[in-house]
Coordinates of C-alpha atoms and ligand atoms in Angstrom, one line a residue:
M261 CA 123.5 178.9 89.2
H262 CA 121.4 178.1 86.1
H263 CA 122.1 176.3 82.9
Q264 CA 125.3 174.7 84.0
N265 CA 125.9 172.6 80.9
A266 CA 124.0 174.7 78.4
V267 CA 125.0 175.8 75.0
V268 CA 123.7 179.1 73.6
I269 CA 123.5 179.3 69.8
D270 CA 123.5 182.6 68.0
L271 CA 124.2 181.8 64.3
K272 CA 123.2 184.3 61.6
F273 CA 123.1 181.5 59.1
A274 CA 120.2 180.4 56.9
R275 CA 117.6 179.4 59.6
S276 CA 116.6 176.1 58.0
G277 CA 120.1 174.8 58.1
V278 CA 120.5 175.7 61.8
L279 CA 117.2 174.1 62.7
E280 CA 118.0 170.9 60.8
A281 CA 121.5 170.6 62.4
L282 CA 120.1 171.3 65.9
K283 CA 118.0 168.0 65.7
G284 CA 119.9 165.6 67.9
A285 CA 122.8 168.0 68.4
F286 CA 124.4 168.4 71.9
P287 CA 122.8 165.3 73.5
G288 CA 122.3 165.7 77.2
R289 CA 122.7 169.5 77.2
E290 CA 120.2 172.3 77.2
V291 CA 120.4 174.2 73.9
I292 CA 119.3 177.8 73.9
D293 CA 118.7 178.9 70.3
M294 CA 118.7 182.7 70.1
G295 CA 117.2 182.4 66.6
D296 CA 114.0 181.3 68.3
P297 CA 112.1 184.5 69.3
A298 CA 110.8 182.6 72.4
N299 CA 114.4 182.9 73.8
A300 CA 114.7 186.6 73.3
G301 CA 114.4 187.5 77.0
R302 CA 116.0 184.3 78.4
D303 CA 118.2 184.5 81.5
L304 CA 121.7 183.4 80.2
S305 CA 123.5 183.4 83.5
G306 CA 125.5 180.3 84.2
V307 CA 125.6 179.3 80.5
P308 CA 129.2 178.1 79.9
Y309 CA 129.3 177.7 76.1
A310 CA 128.3 179.9 73.1
V311 CA 128.4 179.0 69.4
V312 CA 128.2 182.2 67.4
W313 CA 128.3 183.8 63.9
K314 CA 127.9 187.6 63.9
P315 CA 126.2 187.4 67.3
D316 CA 124.1 190.1 68.9
P317 CA 126.6 192.3 70.9
A318 CA 124.3 192.0 73.9
L319 CA 124.8 188.3 74.1
F320 CA 128.2 188.6 75.8
E321 CA 126.7 191.0 78.4
R322 CA 123.9 188.6 79.1
A323 CA 125.9 185.4 79.1
R324 CA 128.4 186.5 81.7
D325 CA 129.5 183.1 82.8
L326 CA 130.8 181.8 79.5
K327 CA 133.9 179.5 79.7
A328 CA 134.5 179.3 75.9
I329 CA 133.2 180.8 72.7
F330 CA 133.0 178.8 69.4
S331 CA 133.1 180.7 66.1
G332 CA 130.6 179.4 63.5
G333 CA 133.3 180.0 60.9
A334 CA 137.0 179.8 60.4
G335 CA 137.3 183.6 60.8
V336 CA 136.9 185.2 64.2
D337 CA 137.0 188.9 63.2
H338 CA 133.2 188.9 63.6
I339 CA 133.7 188.3 67.3
L340 CA 137.0 190.0 68.1
S341 CA 136.6 193.3 66.3
A342 CA 133.0 193.9 67.4
Y343 CA 132.9 193.2 71.1
E344 CA 134.9 193.8 74.3
L345 CA 135.4 190.2 75.2
P346 CA 136.4 188.9 78.5
D347 CA 139.6 186.8 78.5
L348 CA 138.3 183.4 77.6
P349 CA 139.1 181.0 74.8
V350 CA 137.7 181.7 71.4
V351 CA 137.8 178.6 69.2
R352 CA 137.9 178.7 65.3
F353 CA 136.0 176.3 63.1
V354 CA 138.4 174.0 61.3
D355 CA 136.7 171.4 59.1
R356 CA 137.4 169.2 56.2
S357 CA 134.3 170.2 54.3
L358 CA 135.0 173.9 54.7
T359 CA 138.6 173.5 53.6
D360 CA 137.6 171.5 50.6
R361 CA 135.0 174.0 49.6
M362 CA 137.4 176.9 49.8
S363 CA 140.0 175.1 47.7
E364 CA 137.4 174.3 45.1
W365 CA 136.5 178.0 44.9
V366 CA 140.2 179.0 44.6
V367 CA 141.0 176.5 41.9
L368 CA 137.9 177.4 40.0
Q369 CA 138.8 181.1 40.0
C370 CA 142.4 180.4 39.0
L371 CA 141.2 178.2 36.1
T372 CA 138.6 180.7 35.2
H373 CA 141.2 183.4 34.5
L374 CA 143.8 180.9 33.1
R375 CA 141.3 179.5 30.5
A376 CA 139.6 182.9 29.6
A377 CA 136.2 181.7 30.9
L378 CA 134.9 185.2 31.2
P379 CA 135.6 186.3 27.6
Y380 CA 134.3 183.0 26.3
A381 CA 131.0 183.5 28.3
R382 CA 130.7 187.0 26.7
Q383 CA 131.4 185.5 23.2
Q384 CA 128.8 182.7 23.8
R385 CA 126.2 185.3 24.9
D386 CA 127.0 187.2 21.6
R387 CA 127.0 184.0 19.5
V388 CA 130.6 184.6 18.5
W389 CA 132.7 181.6 17.4
H390 CA 136.3 182.6 18.0
E391 CA 139.2 180.8 19.6
I392 CA 141.1 183.0 22.1
S393 CA 144.7 182.0 21.5
P394 CA 147.4 181.4 22.4
Q395 CA 146.6 180.6 26.0
P396 CA 149.2 179.8 28.6
E397 CA 149.3 176.5 30.5
A398 CA 149.0 176.4 34.3
R399 CA 152.7 175.7 34.6
D400 CA 153.5 179.1 32.9
V401 CA 151.5 180.9 35.6
T402 CA 152.7 181.7 39.1
V403 CA 150.0 181.7 41.8
G404 CA 151.0 183.6 44.9
V405 CA 148.9 182.6 47.9
M406 CA 148.8 185.0 50.8
G407 CA 148.0 183.2 54.0
L408 CA 149.4 179.7 54.5
G409 CA 147.1 178.5 57.3
V410 CA 144.6 175.6 57.1
L411 CA 142.9 177.0 54.0
G412 CA 146.0 178.4 52.2
Q413 CA 148.0 175.2 52.5
D414 CA 145.2 173.1 51.2
A415 CA 144.7 175.5 48.3
V416 CA 148.4 175.4 47.5
R417 CA 148.4 171.6 47.3
K418 CA 145.4 171.5 45.0
L419 CA 146.7 174.3 42.7
K420 CA 149.9 172.3 42.4
V421 CA 147.9 169.3 41.3
M422 CA 146.4 171.5 38.5
G423 CA 150.0 172.3 37.4
F424 CA 150.3 175.9 38.5
D425 CA 153.6 177.2 39.8
V426 CA 152.7 178.1 43.3
I427 CA 154.5 180.3 45.9
G428 CA 153.2 181.4 49.3
W429 CA 153.5 184.1 51.9
S430 CA 152.7 184.1 55.6
R431 CA 153.8 186.0 58.7
R432 CA 156.1 183.2 59.7
Q433 CA 157.8 181.3 56.9
K434 CA 156.4 177.8 56.1
Q435 CA 158.1 174.7 54.8
I436 CA 155.9 173.2 52.0
D437 CA 157.3 170.6 49.6
G438 CA 157.8 172.0 46.1
V439 CA 156.6 175.5 47.1
E440 CA 158.8 178.6 47.5
T441 CA 157.6 180.4 50.6
F442 CA 158.2 183.9 51.9
D443 CA 157.8 185.5 55.4
A444 CA 156.3 188.9 56.1
A445 CA 159.6 190.6 55.2
G446 CA 159.7 188.9 51.8
L447 CA 156.5 190.6 50.6
G448 CA 158.1 192.6 47.8
A449 CA 160.0 189.6 46.3
F450 CA 156.8 187.4 46.6
L451 CA 154.6 190.0 44.8
A452 CA 157.2 190.5 42.0
R453 CA 156.9 186.8 41.1
T454 CA 153.1 186.6 41.3
D455 CA 150.7 186.5 38.3
I456 CA 147.6 185.5 40.2
L457 CA 147.4 186.7 43.8
V458 CA 145.1 184.6 46.1
G459 CA 144.2 186.2 49.4
L460 CA 143.4 183.8 52.2
L461 CA 144.3 186.0 55.1
P462 CA 142.3 186.6 58.3
L463 CA 141.2 190.2 59.0
T464 CA 143.4 191.7 61.8
P465 CA 144.8 195.2 62.4
D466 CA 147.8 194.1 60.4
T467 CA 145.9 192.9 57.3
R468 CA 143.3 195.6 57.2
G469 CA 143.6 197.5 53.9
L470 CA 146.6 195.4 52.8
Y471 CA 145.4 194.8 49.2
N472 CA 145.7 198.4 48.0
A473 CA 147.1 200.4 45.1
S474 CA 150.7 200.1 46.3
L475 CA 150.5 196.4 46.7
F476 CA 148.9 195.9 43.3
A477 CA 151.7 198.0 41.7
M478 CA 154.2 195.5 43.0
L479 CA 152.7 192.5 41.2
R480 CA 154.4 191.1 38.1
Q481 CA 153.3 192.8 34.9
G482 CA 153.8 191.0 31.6
G483 CA 153.7 187.5 32.9
A484 CA 152.0 184.7 31.0
L485 CA 148.5 186.2 31.6
G486 CA 149.7 189.6 30.5
K487 CA 148.3 191.4 33.6
P488 CA 148.1 190.2 37.2
V489 CA 144.9 188.8 38.6
F490 CA 143.6 189.5 42.1
I491 CA 141.5 186.8 43.9
N492 CA 140.3 187.3 47.5
A493 CA 138.3 185.0 49.7
G494 CA 139.8 186.0 53.0
R495 CA 138.1 189.1 54.3
G496 CA 136.9 192.2 52.4
G497 CA 138.3 194.5 55.1
S498 CA 141.8 193.5 53.8
Q499 CA 141.0 195.1 50.4
V500 CA 140.7 198.8 49.5
E501 CA 137.8 198.4 47.0
A502 CA 138.3 201.8 45.4
D503 CA 141.9 200.8 44.6
V504 CA 140.8 197.4 43.2
V505 CA 138.4 199.3 40.8
T506 CA 141.1 201.8 39.8
A507 CA 143.6 199.0 39.3
L508 CA 141.2 197.2 37.0
E509 CA 140.2 200.3 35.1
T510 CA 143.8 201.4 34.5
G511 CA 145.1 197.9 33.6
V512 CA 147.3 197.5 36.7
L513 CA 145.1 194.4 37.3
G514 CA 143.7 192.4 34.4
A515 CA 141.0 190.6 36.3
A516 CA 139.6 189.8 39.7
S517 CA 137.5 187.3 41.6
L518 CA 136.1 188.5 44.9
D519 CA 134.0 186.6 47.4
V520 CA 134.4 189.1 50.3
F521 CA 133.8 192.9 50.4
E522 CA 134.5 195.8 52.7
K523 CA 130.8 196.0 53.4
E524 CA 128.5 193.0 52.8
P525 CA 126.2 192.6 51.0
L526 CA 128.0 194.5 48.2
S527 CA 126.0 197.6 47.3
P528 CA 124.2 197.5 44.0
E529 CA 125.9 200.8 43.3
S530 CA 129.4 199.3 43.5
P531 CA 131.3 199.8 40.2
L532 CA 132.7 196.3 40.6
W533 CA 129.4 194.8 39.3
D534 CA 130.0 196.4 35.9
L535 CA 133.6 195.6 35.3
A536 CA 134.1 193.0 32.5
N537 CA 136.7 190.7 34.0
V538 CA 135.4 190.5 37.5
V539 CA 133.8 187.5 39.2
I540 CA 131.7 188.3 42.2
T541 CA 130.3 185.7 44.6
P542 CA 128.3 186.6 47.8
H543 CA 130.7 185.5 50.6
A544 CA 129.9 181.9 49.6
A545 CA 133.3 180.4 48.8
A546 CA 133.2 178.1 51.8
A547 CA 130.1 178.1 53.9
S548 CA 130.1 176.3 57.2
D549 CA 128.3 172.9 57.3
V550 CA 126.3 173.5 60.5
G551 CA 126.0 169.8 61.3
A552 CA 129.8 169.5 61.1
L553 CA 130.1 172.7 63.2
F554 CA 128.0 171.3 66.0
R555 CA 130.0 168.0 66.0
H556 CA 133.3 170.0 66.2
V557 CA 131.9 172.0 69.1
E558 CA 130.7 168.8 70.9
R559 CA 134.2 167.3 70.5
Q560 CA 135.8 170.5 71.9
I561 CA 133.5 170.7 74.8
D562 CA 134.2 167.1 75.6
R563 CA 137.9 167.8 75.6
F564 CA 137.4 170.8 77.8
E565 CA 135.3 169.0 80.3
K566 CA 137.9 166.2 80.5
G567 CA 140.6 168.8 81.3
E568 CA 142.2 168.4 77.8
P569 CA 143.3 171.5 75.9
L570 CA 140.9 173.0 73.4
E571 CA 142.1 172.9 69.8
Y572 CA 142.1 175.8 67.3
V573 CA 142.1 178.4 70.0
V574 CA 142.7 181.9 68.6
D575 CA 145.7 183.9 69.7
R576 CA 144.1 187.0 70.9
S577 CA 147.3 189.1 70.6
S578 CA 147.6 188.4 66.8
G579 CA 143.8 188.3 66.3
Y580 CA 143.5 185.0 64.4
Ligands
LIG799 P1 144.6 180.2 59.7 O1 144.6 180.9 61.0 O2 144.8 178.7 59.6 O3 145.7 180.9 58.7 C1 145.9 182.2 58.6 C2 147.2 182.4 57.8 O4 147.3 183.9 57.5 C3 148.5 182.0 58.4 O5 149.4 181.4 57.5 C4 149.1 183.3 59.0 O6 150.5 183.3 59.1 C5 148.6 184.2 57.9 N1 148.7 185.6 58.4 C6 147.9 186.2 59.4 N2 148.2 187.4 59.6 C7 149.2 187.7 58.7 C8 150.0 188.9 58.5 N3 149.8 190.0 59.1 N4 151.0 188.8 57.6 C9 151.2 187.6 56.9 N5 150.5 186.5 57.1 C10 149.5 186.5 58.0 O7 143.2 180.6 58.9 P2 142.4 179.8 57.8 O8 143.4 179.4 56.7 O9 141.6 178.7 58.4 O10 141.4 180.9 57.3 C11 141.9 182.1 56.7 C12 140.8 183.1 56.6 O11 139.9 182.7 55.5 C13 139.8 183.2 57.8 O12 140.3 184.0 58.8 C14 138.6 183.9 57.2 O13 138.7 185.3 57.2 C15 138.7 183.4 55.7 N6 137.5 182.5 55.4 C16 136.7 182.9 54.4 C17 135.7 182.1 54.0 C18 134.8 182.5 52.8 O14 133.8 181.8 52.6 N7 135.1 183.5 52.1 C19 135.4 180.8 54.6 C20 136.4 180.5 55.6 C21 137.4 181.4 56.0 P3 151.2 182.3 60.1 O15 151.1 180.9 59.5 O16 152.6 182.8 60.2 O17 150.5 182.3 61.4
LIG800 C1 134.4 181.8 57.7 C2 133.5 182.4 56.6 O1 135.1 182.5 58.3 O2 132.6 181.7 56.1 O3 134.2 180.6 58.0 O4 133.8 183.5 56.2

C-alpha cells in the first residue's frame, strides 16, 4: 500500500493562502496538494486523510482508502450533497477565528440596519445633511437567531453585549442564559417575536428553501424598525431568492443582508443588486484561516492515530 500517512489537500480557496499555510504543515507526512497541476494524475491509493473544500468529485473515487475527511469550512453540504460518500467520518472545521469573524459580520449587519447605515450612505453620496430620527435603541429590537450551534451561540452572546433583545431557534431547544429559546415546533412563536431574523443554519434537506414567502409573512410587522429585516450567512440554498426579492419589493421585509446565495457567485442579473436596503457580501462573512485549519486537522489526526475519538464529526443522518 502506498502513501500510508499521507494527507491529500483539495481546497478551492485562494491559492496563495493555501501555499503559505502548507509551509511546515503536517510535519512527517506526505502532503499531496491537488492544487498543484503536477499532482493531477497521482495515484491516491492508500491515502488515509483528505482536507477538502468543494473537492473534485473524482477525488473520492481515486482516494479509495480514506479513513477520515476534513471539511475546509464549518459547513459540510459541499461534501455531503455532491458525492456518494463511503461511510467514514466527516469532520467539520470549528475554530475561534472563524467564529469571531462570523459574529463580527452578524453584529455589523444588525447595527447597520438598526442605525440606518444604508440610508445615511445614500444621503452622504447625495450630500444631504438630514438626521433620520427617531431611531430605536438595540434594546427595542428583537433579533431572532435561527441555528444555535457554534456560530449561532457566539453571535447571540455578542448581540446581547450590544444590547439587543435576542431570542433563538434550533432543532433541539437550547438553554442559554438570558435568551428565550425555541425548538423546531416553536417556529411560529419565534418568528412572531422577531424584528431581525439572522440565519446561521446548515444546508440540509430540512433547511433547504426554509426562508421563503410564508416564513417572511410570519415575522413581526410594526416592531421598532417598522418592517422586519432578513440576514443570512448560513447557506443560500436555505433561501428562496425570488421570495426574498418579492418580500423586499412589497414591504413584507424592510431590508436584508445576504452573504450566501442559491447560486454563487450571485449573477450580475440578480435583482438583489439593485434593491436599496440590501447588503450583499460575497460569501465572505467568515472565511477559514487555512493555517488554523491545518493545525485543527493535525490535532484531529493525532487523536485518531492515538485511538481517541475525533471531534466535530458530522451526523450523517441529520446532515450537519
Ligand atoms: P453547528 O452544527 O454548530 O450548528 C447548527 C445549528 O443549526 C444547530 O443549532 C442545529 O440545531 C441547527 N439546525 C440544524 N438543522 C436544523 C433544523 N432543521 N431546524 C432547526 N435547527 C436546525 O454549525 P455552525 O454554527 O458551526 O455553522 C452553521 C452554518 O454556518 C454552517 O453549516 C455553514 O453553512 C454556515 N457558515 C457560513 C459561513 C460564511 O462565511 N457565510 C462560514 C461558516 C459557516 P441543534 O442545536 O438542535 O442541533
Ligand atoms: C464555511 C463557509 O462553511 O465558509 O466555513 O461557508
